[in-house]
């Protein structure tokens, strides 16, 4: 396999996470936003070890070794490279945290260790430990030869090296002698209490550091030599097709069993807040079955997700100074919130851009469909939904109102399984028909189909999106949502749901591209069209935006197009296994990346330029799992107004010169020249606010105009009435005069 223009996906993923860490270190980013990026870096690394390192660890244990087709590396070689790379990342992480703490001090915000407190504050913290923490602690003493306790995945623990004076018989002298026998003490940091306490409004001490400082009190009569905060990461890459799955077992029950299994999987990483003595390290390696390379020493906090809550609790003045200005998704310029969504979509296609525009129109559409007499069915695919999902509530309302509601609920959405299990049960109880997808294939598509019958005529409203039906992430992730009453697209969507019902993954569609079958075929055809256009007219062009690209077949197809002269511009947020600028392979390909305030999440495929361009939005990245191992959907955009909107959006994204980075042939990312100080996400925020403001002003202007017309009409009617009254009065006088004469 030719690897001259490709790179390993796991190392590329770490490159992306380093880019996130760079945002935490960028002084042009507001300080609290930097703290959030630091926290996101830690969360990303946790998931990386649980999933990717976990998966590679499983592969390395197989007899038949799989070789990565982008780097020719075995699982063992990949794991070794990952661990070496992470050593550097941990060092950088610690340095970034030190800088954050120093910068917070300048704002009179102090994150302190107990050892840094003055005597008064130290006494307060000790009292807090004695009265609030100690009473709820779980702990145990472990002798060196006793079984080591099972540590929960990602739990925080404080470990103590203990000694206890005991008498032991000296076989030579026959006398008992005093010895100091070694033990381990373990305190499990409670996860039901806050991670920190505030000594003042702006001085914070972490709970685990308090336990580390005073926890030896619980080990009475033991001498404490050393103490460390540790966190264990376990493999969470569970297989959903294990041999223990029984055909007669309810799939929801099976998933609950699998999630319980996840908590017991093998360790893949141990984090320690200091270098342990060799004897303790050897014991931890033995008991946790870890290699030394899987142990990472860090001086910065473990499990840093608590920083989001800490920021929320800071004063409004400080947040206004140290955070980005608040932004709420705006009303779409294509939607009138005072009119019914069904009627608006029947008149024209509607396009939403999250988080710049609100997701409310989708929720309003579902609530409207739930009570509309013309609606006979609602069908939807759900992958990740909010904890308190308005989408699910609307579906429940529809089912309770007698609508046929069909939900494909993907229970295998990693780390959202519990939430999906809960909602699938609620939906089913309300009368929704629930299916859980396909054997061996996840359903990752985002499709909604509303079927109506009015005057004996069947019509469809179809919605296809690049992101999930999740009101929470729609405020944080950038995504597109397309709604249409196009009857042919509606018929394709109907066929899609019919195929879901019978488990058919090989359906034929006239407009939609659907993996695992027609997506690859359709993309190959679209790329070939640009190769032909390059040959005929010399202007073949492809522009793509996605989260990741790792699929070998698509990488080779893009390389083929590049070699034929087709210009290819790509924006890939994360994993990028294709390298640009390699002579004879990818010399016509440029690849960019943006990490900013919002998580870039669109999947947009553009083939050709301007009026000739074919535009698709999709749920699928160019990854093998998306193209061949999942059900994904891409929808063509035929509406000229929306096509222009998408291409304008792409122009803005690719013209960024603040947050954008360009991938080099050696796999490194570099900044581009800052010529216009163009921050794409900030431009899109301003544009959304301006459109909403303009719409509101037009609405007010229309209202004023309407009021003026109404007043004018009233005046005209008054004048007519007065004229009529004068006319009647005049006639009455004439009649009176004639009567007197007679």
XYZ file of C-alpha atoms in Angstrom:
742
model
C 0.000 0.000 0.000
C 1.385 3.401 -1.060
C 1.816 5.506 2.091
C 3.829 8.321 0.499
C 0.884 10.723 0.707
C -0.993 9.414 3.770
C -0.507 9.411 7.525
C -1.745 7.476 10.541
C -5.223 8.430 11.740
C -4.461 8.125 15.455
C -1.470 10.438 15.296
C -3.518 12.838 13.176
C -6.192 12.835 15.880
C -3.560 13.790 18.442
C -2.436 16.616 16.145
C -5.989 17.953 16.224
C -6.092 17.774 20.010
C -2.800 19.646 20.200
C -4.479 22.330 18.083
C -7.204 22.546 20.765
C -4.486 22.975 23.395
C -2.983 25.803 21.325
C -6.262 27.695 21.714
C -5.869 27.333 25.483
C -2.467 28.983 25.162
C -3.460 31.746 22.744
C -3.462 35.122 24.495
C -5.711 36.529 21.759
C -8.442 34.223 23.115
C -10.382 35.397 26.183
C -9.003 33.857 29.388
C -12.080 31.876 30.457
C -12.446 30.600 26.885
C -8.832 29.404 27.082
C -9.687 27.558 30.284
C -12.549 25.846 28.432
C -10.213 24.751 25.643
C -7.850 23.305 28.249
C -10.756 21.315 29.658
C -11.843 20.155 26.178
C -8.297 18.981 25.472
C -8.445 16.762 28.561
C -11.873 15.360 27.661
C -10.729 14.630 24.116
C -7.681 12.782 25.420
C -9.845 10.725 27.785
C -12.063 9.608 24.918
C -9.045 8.958 22.704
C -7.585 6.516 25.227
C -10.912 4.856 26.000
C -11.826 4.323 22.353
C -8.833 4.461 20.018
C -6.120 3.168 22.374
C -8.629 0.638 23.699
C -9.381 -0.588 20.185
C -5.692 -0.823 19.249
C -4.979 -2.696 22.470
C -7.642 -5.252 21.527
C -6.180 -5.552 18.022
C -2.666 -6.064 19.368
C -3.914 -9.057 21.354
C -5.277 -10.809 18.273
C -3.257 -13.538 16.611
C -3.840 -12.069 13.170
C -2.317 -8.594 13.147
C -4.053 -5.831 11.206
C -1.824 -3.250 9.515
C -2.964 0.345 9.085
C -3.380 1.010 5.359
C -2.328 4.661 5.652
C 0.960 4.156 7.511
C 1.733 0.414 7.291
C 2.013 0.409 11.099
C 0.989 -2.569 13.208
C -1.212 -1.985 16.290
C 1.869 -2.342 18.506
C 3.766 0.250 16.465
C 0.814 2.617 16.594
C 0.485 2.227 20.368
C 4.190 2.884 20.835
C 4.021 6.019 18.669
C 0.932 7.239 20.528
C 2.553 6.857 23.940
C 5.680 8.748 22.837
C 3.544 11.499 21.351
C 1.478 11.767 24.530
C 4.567 12.272 26.697
C 5.193 15.506 24.804
C 1.501 16.453 24.969
C 1.450 16.033 28.747
C 4.485 18.290 29.107
C 2.830 20.908 26.921
C -0.444 20.531 28.840
C 1.304 21.193 32.157
C 3.045 24.286 30.786
C -0.235 25.621 29.395
C -1.918 25.087 32.762
C 0.864 26.938 34.584
C 0.367 29.878 32.225
C -3.407 29.792 32.761
C -2.981 29.836 36.546
C -0.564 32.774 36.311
C -2.916 34.702 34.021
C -5.861 33.998 36.339
C -3.871 35.483 39.231
C -3.658 38.743 37.291
C -7.458 38.780 37.393
C -7.429 38.020 41.143
C -8.621 34.444 40.544
C -6.488 31.921 42.433
C -6.410 28.141 42.011
C -4.237 27.000 44.889
C -2.849 23.855 46.399
C -3.276 23.400 50.158
C 0.482 23.848 50.562
C 0.169 27.356 49.106
C -2.444 28.558 51.603
C -1.726 30.881 54.502
C -2.243 29.428 58.026
C -5.768 30.834 58.384
C -7.014 29.394 55.086
C -5.219 26.119 55.730
C -7.013 25.766 59.045
C -10.338 26.433 57.326
C -9.632 23.778 54.679
C -8.616 21.244 57.331
C -11.837 21.937 59.225
C -13.750 21.450 55.966
C -12.040 18.083 55.488
C -12.855 16.964 59.027
C -16.528 17.993 58.903
C -17.612 17.698 55.262
C -15.306 15.258 53.470
C -14.092 12.715 56.011
C -17.636 11.604 57.041
C -18.442 10.430 53.493
C -15.097 8.935 52.477
C -14.654 5.349 51.330
C -11.141 4.024 51.827
C -9.187 0.880 52.499
C -5.761 -0.391 53.449
C -4.142 -2.797 51.011
C -1.264 -5.034 51.957
C 1.315 -5.528 49.235
C 0.301 -9.151 48.728
C -3.477 -8.619 48.884
C -5.696 -8.140 45.803
C -5.685 -4.595 44.531
C -9.206 -3.032 44.485
C -10.954 -2.400 41.175
C -10.701 1.271 40.315
C -13.615 2.699 38.358
C -12.993 4.135 34.914
C -11.867 7.789 35.136
C -12.441 7.872 38.896
C -10.157 10.013 41.041
C -8.289 8.286 43.858
C -5.612 9.263 46.347
C -3.021 6.599 47.092
C -0.816 6.623 50.197
C 2.421 4.722 50.843
C 1.972 3.553 54.428
C 4.041 1.751 57.045
C 2.922 0.087 60.245
C 5.106 -1.044 63.146
C 4.706 -4.769 63.738
C 6.561 -7.584 65.466
C 8.060 -10.357 63.402
C 9.830 -13.528 64.554
C 13.530 -13.623 63.744
C 14.144 -17.262 62.834
C 17.846 -17.016 63.589
C 17.519 -15.555 67.081
C 14.065 -16.901 67.876
C 13.095 -13.444 69.145
C 10.385 -11.090 67.958
C 11.701 -7.887 66.429
C 9.972 -4.633 65.530
C 9.718 -3.957 61.809
C 7.967 -1.348 59.661
C 5.670 -3.324 57.382
C 4.614 -1.614 54.111
C 0.964 -1.091 53.135
C -1.002 0.934 50.629
C -3.840 3.234 51.596
C -6.502 4.150 49.024
C -9.109 6.883 49.340
C -11.753 7.005 46.630
C -12.537 10.655 45.882
C -16.337 11.073 46.163
C -17.966 11.922 42.853
C -21.166 13.225 44.462
C -19.614 16.394 45.870
C -18.235 19.463 44.168
C -14.680 19.143 42.816
C -13.542 22.302 44.561
C -14.297 24.602 47.450
C -14.124 28.373 47.458
C -12.210 29.910 50.306
C -13.266 33.273 48.961
C -15.169 34.228 45.837
C -11.974 33.956 43.818
C -9.776 31.436 45.651
C -10.324 27.781 44.806
C -8.871 24.565 46.211
C -9.535 21.159 44.637
C -11.127 18.423 46.725
C -8.568 15.784 45.721
C -5.752 18.065 46.864
C -7.474 18.493 50.240
C -7.800 14.713 50.573
C -4.185 14.282 49.540
C -3.077 16.736 52.245
C -5.218 15.517 55.147
C -6.320 12.042 54.079
C -3.628 10.275 56.071
C -5.742 11.057 59.161
C -8.082 8.184 58.278
C -5.168 5.724 58.424
C -4.637 5.863 62.162
C -1.486 4.239 63.544
C 0.090 4.167 60.081
C 3.077 6.198 59.038
C 2.581 7.918 55.680
C 5.634 8.331 53.438
C 4.239 9.424 50.068
C 0.883 10.301 48.557
C -0.365 10.738 44.986
C -3.558 11.577 43.124
C -4.254 8.990 40.422
C -6.878 8.376 37.741
C -7.265 5.177 35.740
C -8.623 5.066 32.196
C -10.194 1.834 30.975
C -10.852 0.538 27.487
C -14.407 1.611 26.604
C -14.438 0.330 23.020
C -17.001 -2.400 23.638
C -18.135 -4.650 20.802
C -21.874 -4.711 20.182
C -21.734 -8.050 18.416
C -20.309 -10.292 21.107
C -21.005 -14.013 21.039
C -22.997 -13.682 24.258
C -25.836 -11.875 22.446
C -28.901 -14.092 22.492
C -31.465 -13.812 19.714
C -34.390 -13.871 22.143
C -32.850 -11.133 24.321
C -34.396 -7.663 24.027
C -31.805 -5.415 22.352
C -32.317 -2.649 24.902
C -31.553 -5.109 27.720
C -28.533 -6.362 25.799
C -27.211 -2.795 25.513
C -27.593 -2.280 29.269
C -25.505 -5.409 29.832
C -22.849 -4.153 27.423
C -22.636 -0.787 29.196
C -22.111 -2.540 32.506
C -19.349 -4.519 30.820
C -17.648 -1.279 29.701
C -16.997 -0.329 33.334
C -15.015 -3.540 33.841
C -12.774 -3.468 30.767
C -8.994 -3.470 30.988
C -6.958 -0.372 31.922
C -5.153 1.519 29.155
C -3.786 4.566 31.001
C -2.819 5.650 34.506
C -2.323 9.329 35.345
C -0.365 10.327 38.468
C 0.239 13.832 39.796
C 3.915 13.149 40.516
C 6.701 10.655 39.890
C 6.065 7.672 42.228
C 8.863 5.778 43.879
C 10.019 2.778 41.781
C 8.516 0.226 44.156
C 5.049 1.792 44.042
C 5.218 2.210 40.270
C 6.133 -1.463 39.845
C 3.225 -2.480 42.064
C 0.748 -0.330 40.132
C 1.990 -1.750 36.832
C 1.578 -5.279 38.161
C -1.851 -4.850 39.738
C -3.299 -2.806 36.864
C -1.568 -4.840 34.136
C -0.038 -1.767 32.550
C 3.263 -1.123 30.841
C 5.441 1.725 32.025
C 4.697 3.620 28.808
C 0.988 3.696 29.795
C 1.753 5.691 32.968
C 1.725 9.472 32.567
C 3.059 11.947 35.107
C 1.320 15.314 35.194
C 1.404 18.375 37.434
C -1.929 19.795 36.231
C -5.401 18.715 37.428
C -6.878 15.410 36.288
C -10.443 15.272 34.928
C -10.587 18.987 34.119
C -14.253 19.147 33.082
C -15.110 20.976 36.304
C -13.703 24.213 34.883
C -16.936 24.791 32.944
C -18.915 24.886 36.199
C -16.277 27.010 37.898
C -16.505 29.603 35.127
C -20.308 29.657 35.390
C -20.015 30.484 39.090
C -17.769 33.481 38.545
C -19.215 36.985 38.829
C -21.002 38.542 35.860
C -18.494 41.389 35.572
C -15.578 38.959 35.411
C -17.348 36.728 32.901
C -18.156 39.738 30.722
C -14.476 40.629 30.720
C -12.949 37.152 30.301
C -15.462 35.400 28.040
C -16.654 35.867 24.478
C -19.727 38.097 24.234
C -22.852 35.971 24.759
C -24.547 34.833 21.590
C -27.943 33.253 21.134
C -28.934 31.568 17.866
C -30.907 34.013 15.754
C -34.223 33.696 13.965
C -33.616 32.471 10.425
C -34.213 34.977 7.653
C -36.027 32.200 5.769
C -38.542 31.518 8.547
C -41.498 33.528 9.795
C -41.975 32.407 13.420
C -45.557 33.674 13.382
C -46.632 31.386 10.555
C -47.019 27.628 10.416
C -43.891 25.783 9.346
C -45.746 23.304 7.138
C -47.219 26.110 5.051
C -43.851 27.843 4.723
C -42.068 24.667 3.599
C -44.840 23.916 1.109
C -44.134 27.288 -0.498
C -40.335 27.077 -0.630
C -37.312 25.148 0.651
C -35.909 26.333 3.981
C -32.316 26.172 5.139
C -31.003 26.588 8.701
C -27.414 27.177 9.803
C -26.619 26.225 13.421
C -25.633 27.691 15.817
C -25.933 31.002 14.015
C -29.631 30.316 13.522
C -32.016 28.670 15.950
C -33.164 25.041 15.866
C -36.630 26.167 17.011
C -38.170 25.812 13.515
C -37.542 22.037 13.629
C -39.113 21.732 17.080
C -42.013 23.946 15.969
C -42.482 21.807 12.862
C -42.723 18.607 14.916
C -45.096 20.173 17.453
C -47.233 21.452 14.608
C -47.225 18.077 12.863
C -48.261 16.435 16.145
C -51.662 18.179 16.032
C -52.174 18.760 12.290
C -55.112 16.725 10.967
C -53.448 16.314 7.564
C -50.350 14.605 9.052
C -50.627 10.812 9.041
C -47.064 9.834 9.987
C -43.747 11.134 11.293
C -40.561 9.133 10.710
C -37.157 10.092 12.085
C -33.650 8.746 12.750
C -32.198 9.694 16.147
C -28.516 9.299 16.984
C -27.785 11.745 19.820
C -30.530 13.769 21.490
C -30.604 16.150 24.439
C -31.130 14.942 28.004
C -34.359 16.938 28.150
C -35.220 16.561 24.485
C -37.939 18.790 23.024
C -37.650 16.724 19.843
C -38.566 13.530 21.703
C -41.363 15.286 23.589
C -42.899 16.427 20.292
C -42.741 12.852 18.956
C -44.468 11.601 22.106
C -47.177 14.234 21.686
C -47.699 13.122 18.082
C -48.013 9.459 19.075
C -50.463 10.318 21.849
C -52.525 12.259 19.296
C -52.856 9.153 17.152
C -50.164 9.885 14.574
C -48.057 7.008 13.329
C -44.614 7.791 14.712
C -41.659 5.690 13.598
C -38.298 6.217 15.315
C -35.010 4.592 14.466
C -33.210 5.071 17.792
C -29.537 4.218 17.519
C -28.631 2.783 20.919
C -24.980 2.395 19.921
C -24.156 6.129 19.858
C -20.968 5.923 21.908
C -21.238 7.485 25.398
C -24.872 8.474 24.719
C -26.195 4.933 25.038
C -27.744 5.463 28.475
C -29.671 8.562 27.374
C -30.886 6.830 24.201
C -32.016 3.769 26.151
C -34.083 5.963 28.482
C -35.710 7.902 25.643
C -36.387 4.802 23.542
C -38.361 3.379 26.455
C -40.352 6.603 26.887
C -41.089 6.842 23.176
C -42.194 3.231 23.035
C -44.458 3.670 26.072
C -46.116 6.613 24.304
C -46.953 4.450 21.288
C -44.059 5.205 18.947
C -42.774 2.341 16.830
C -39.099 1.850 17.721
C -36.358 0.036 15.830
C -32.679 -0.035 16.737
C -30.997 -0.061 13.345
C -29.101 -2.835 11.622
C -26.829 -5.671 12.689
C -23.191 -4.545 12.334
C -24.233 -1.131 10.949
C -24.919 2.004 12.941
C -27.495 4.469 11.659
C -25.782 7.854 11.793
C -28.044 9.662 9.301
C -30.188 12.630 10.318
C -33.455 12.365 8.378
C -37.046 13.381 9.145
C -40.067 12.571 6.959
C -43.555 13.942 7.576
C -46.293 12.425 5.407
C -49.523 14.352 4.819
C -52.802 13.607 3.085
C -54.910 16.607 2.122
C -57.816 16.471 -0.325
C -56.812 12.864 -1.069
C -53.380 14.067 -2.182
C -50.199 12.693 -0.569
C -47.359 15.115 0.131
C -44.075 14.937 2.011
C -41.943 17.265 4.071
C -38.366 16.009 4.265
C -35.587 17.290 6.469
C -31.945 16.205 6.138
C -29.212 17.569 8.414
C -25.479 17.333 8.956
C -25.881 17.193 12.752
C -28.042 15.594 15.408
C -31.545 16.418 16.598
C -30.089 17.864 19.767
C -31.094 21.312 21.016
C -28.048 21.530 23.289
C -25.321 20.785 20.737
C -27.145 22.892 18.127
C -25.918 25.894 20.148
C -22.304 24.695 20.115
C -21.779 22.730 16.869
C -21.888 24.214 13.383
C -24.379 22.305 11.227
C -26.813 22.680 8.349
C -30.463 21.638 8.227
C -32.423 21.470 4.975
C -36.222 21.258 4.732
C -38.094 20.660 1.500
C -41.481 19.635 0.134
C -39.831 18.339 -3.060
C -41.933 15.290 -3.876
C -39.067 13.307 -5.421
C -36.784 13.791 -2.424
C -39.750 12.906 -0.230
C -40.248 9.663 -2.167
C -36.551 8.844 -1.714
C -36.922 9.457 2.033
C -40.006 7.216 2.092
C -38.012 4.463 0.366
C -35.235 4.986 2.921
C -37.577 4.396 5.864
C -39.236 1.464 4.079
C -35.799 -0.095 3.658
C -35.026 0.522 7.320
C -38.171 -1.398 8.236
C -37.074 -4.465 6.280
C -33.363 -4.172 7.075
C -32.357 -3.435 3.477
C -29.071 -1.542 3.185
C -28.858 -1.862 -0.602
C -31.740 0.421 -1.558
C -31.761 2.383 -4.809
C -32.434 6.128 -4.661
C -32.900 8.756 -7.354
C -31.524 11.744 -5.458
C -30.184 10.808 -2.048
C -26.743 9.273 -1.586
C -27.082 6.577 1.060
C -24.266 4.526 2.532
C -23.168 1.784 2.645
C -24.099 1.325 -1.038
C -24.928 4.401 -3.105
C -22.763 6.888 -1.178
C -19.478 5.504 -2.518
C -20.945 5.001 -5.986
C -22.328 8.536 -6.051
C -19.123 10.156 -4.819
C -17.036 8.253 -7.371
C -19.370 9.464 -10.141
C -19.236 13.082 -8.955
C -15.425 13.021 -8.756
C -15.220 11.422 -12.218
C -17.395 14.232 -13.604
C -14.815 16.773 -12.406
C -11.980 14.714 -13.882
C -13.820 14.782 -17.223
C -14.522 18.504 -16.910
C -10.839 19.142 -16.225
C -9.982 17.221 -19.381
C -12.550 19.095 -21.491
C -12.488 22.631 -20.059
C -9.560 22.763 -17.631
C -11.643 23.944 -14.662
C -12.392 20.782 -12.709
C -12.962 21.692 -9.074
C -13.891 19.985 -5.791
C -14.436 21.707 -2.442
C -15.152 19.661 0.681
C -15.804 20.393 4.337
C -15.955 17.642 6.948
C -14.721 16.452 10.317
C -12.389 13.669 9.196
C -10.985 11.845 6.195
C -9.415 8.402 6.614
C -11.066 6.154 4.013
C -8.411 4.663 1.760
C -10.628 4.330 -1.330
C -11.759 7.948 -1.213
C -8.221 9.142 -0.482
C -6.991 7.294 -3.577
C -9.894 8.678 -5.643
C -9.069 12.252 -4.632
C -5.414 11.578 -5.433
C -6.474 10.341 -8.872
C -8.453 13.548 -9.452
C -5.505 15.657 -8.288
C -3.194 13.850 -10.679
C -5.587 14.631 -13.525
C -5.362 18.341 -12.675
C -8.571 18.815 -10.668
C -8.131 21.546 -8.031
C -9.296 20.297 -4.630
C -9.802 22.479 -1.554
C -10.615 20.717 1.691
C -11.452 21.857 5.197
C -11.031 18.966 7.652
C -11.434 19.763 11.333
C -9.930 16.605 12.822
C -8.403 13.385 11.501
C -6.685 14.007 8.161
C -4.995 10.944 6.739
C -4.307 12.425 3.301
C -1.269 14.704 2.985
C -1.403 17.596 0.466
C 1.262 18.863 -1.853
C 2.965 15.523 -2.580
C 4.333 15.547 -6.129
C 2.555 13.102 -8.409
C 0.003 12.306 -5.707
C -1.719 15.313 -4.139
C -0.014 18.375 -5.583
C -3.386 19.977 -6.499
C -4.876 19.471 -3.039
C -4.923 22.094 -0.267
C -6.205 21.193 3.197
C -7.197 23.574 5.969
C -8.444 23.329 9.543
C -10.409 25.686 11.775
C -10.658 25.414 15.563
C -12.691 28.204 17.061
C -15.501 29.210 19.377
C -17.871 26.616 17.920
C -17.090 23.025 16.977
C -16.975 22.796 13.170
C -19.289 19.909 12.282
C -20.704 20.475 8.763
C -20.280 17.939 5.997
C -20.502 19.745 2.659
C -19.571 18.345 -0.749
C -19.162 20.751 -3.680
C -18.360 19.506 -7.168
C -17.760 22.242 -9.737
C -17.916 26.016 -9.552
C -20.592 28.709 -9.494
C -23.764 27.839 -11.446
C -22.369 24.487 -12.548
C -21.651 23.359 -8.970
C -23.407 20.329 -7.531
C -23.891 20.781 -3.786
C -24.653 18.125 -1.182
C -24.930 18.314 2.584
C -24.413 15.081 4.486
C -24.095 13.301 7.809
C -21.042 11.403 6.512
C -17.366 12.144 6.887
C -14.938 10.525 4.452
C -14.181 7.713 6.897
C -14.505 4.002 6.276
C -17.005 3.672 9.126
C -19.219 6.351 7.553
C -19.019 5.266 3.952
C -19.129 1.491 4.398
C -20.157 0.619 7.953
C -23.021 3.003 8.679
C -26.248 4.243 7.201
C -25.535 7.842 6.193
C -27.440 10.220 3.940
C -26.354 13.051 1.645
C -28.985 15.263 0.019
C -28.509 17.359 -3.139
C -29.385 21.050 -2.921
C -31.370 22.077 -5.998
C -32.727 25.403 -4.735
C -30.629 28.221 -6.252
C -31.020 30.561 -3.273
C -29.818 27.889 -0.839
C -26.983 26.781 -3.151
C -25.740 30.385 -3.162
C -26.013 30.534 0.641
C -23.884 27.402 1.025
C -21.226 28.534 -1.458
C -21.092 31.958 0.218
C -20.658 30.194 3.553
C -17.820 28.094 2.107
C -16.153 31.228 0.724
C -16.230 32.793 4.198
C -14.796 29.674 5.837
C -11.912 29.331 3.386
C -11.090 33.068 3.560
C -10.455 32.900 7.342
C -6.935 34.009 8.217
C -7.227 34.092 12.034
C -8.321 30.631 13.196
C -7.434 28.697 10.055
C -4.362 26.488 9.747
C -2.967 24.944 6.577
C -1.760 21.346 6.506
C 1.729 20.899 5.087
C 3.137 17.944 3.183
C 5.049 16.808 6.278
C 1.858 16.605 8.366
C 2.401 19.818 10.334
C -0.025 22.741 10.447
C 1.009 26.352 9.873
C -0.763 29.692 10.131
C -1.667 31.483 6.919
C -0.716 35.146 6.337
C -3.099 37.425 8.233
C -4.055 39.850 5.481
C -7.640 40.753 6.372
C -8.010 39.635 10.031
C -10.959 37.533 8.913
C -12.425 35.254 11.602
C -15.050 33.148 9.803
C -17.118 32.236 12.846
C -17.237 35.840 14.064
C -18.284 36.981 10.579
C -21.079 34.403 10.525
C -22.237 35.540 13.988
C -22.367 39.174 12.839
C -24.145 38.212 9.635
C -26.779 36.221 11.530
C -27.392 39.114 13.953
C -27.569 41.609 11.073
C -30.063 39.448 9.140
C -32.256 39.002 12.200
C -32.095 42.738 12.957
C -32.883 43.613 9.356
C -35.813 41.203 9.426
C -37.112 42.759 12.645
C -36.757 46.260 11.222
C -38.602 45.239 8.075
C -41.273 43.715 10.259
C -41.561 46.958 12.238
C -41.509 48.973 9.038
C -44.217 46.747 7.628
C -46.233 47.157 10.824
C -45.815 50.942 10.691
C -46.741 50.929 7.013
C -49.719 48.722 7.719
C -50.786 51.010 10.578
C -50.393 54.018 8.289
C -52.484 52.344 5.602
C -55.106 51.424 8.171
C -55.189 54.999 9.523
C -55.295 56.339 5.992
C -58.186 54.016 5.196
C -59.968 55.119 8.369
C -59.503 58.772 7.347
C -60.776 58.031 3.839
C -63.779 56.159 5.229
C -64.439 59.041 7.630
C -64.279 61.555 4.785
C -66.605 59.416 2.671
C -69.013 59.093 5.580
C -68.942 62.847 6.193
C -69.473 63.483 2.495
C -72.373 61.035 2.486
C -73.860 62.749 5.527
C -73.490 66.180 3.880
C -75.033 64.836 0.704
C -77.957 63.358 2.631
C -78.398 66.611 4.546
C -78.358 68.652 1.364
C -80.961 66.412 -0.265
C -83.133 66.621 2.841
C -83.036 70.420 2.661
C -84.005 70.378 -1.014
C -86.912 68.054 -0.298
C -88.010 70.336 2.530
C -87.840 73.422 0.301
C -89.894 71.732 -2.445
C -92.429 70.559 0.114
C -92.968 74.115 1.431
C -93.427 75.472 -2.077
C -96.126 72.947 -2.750
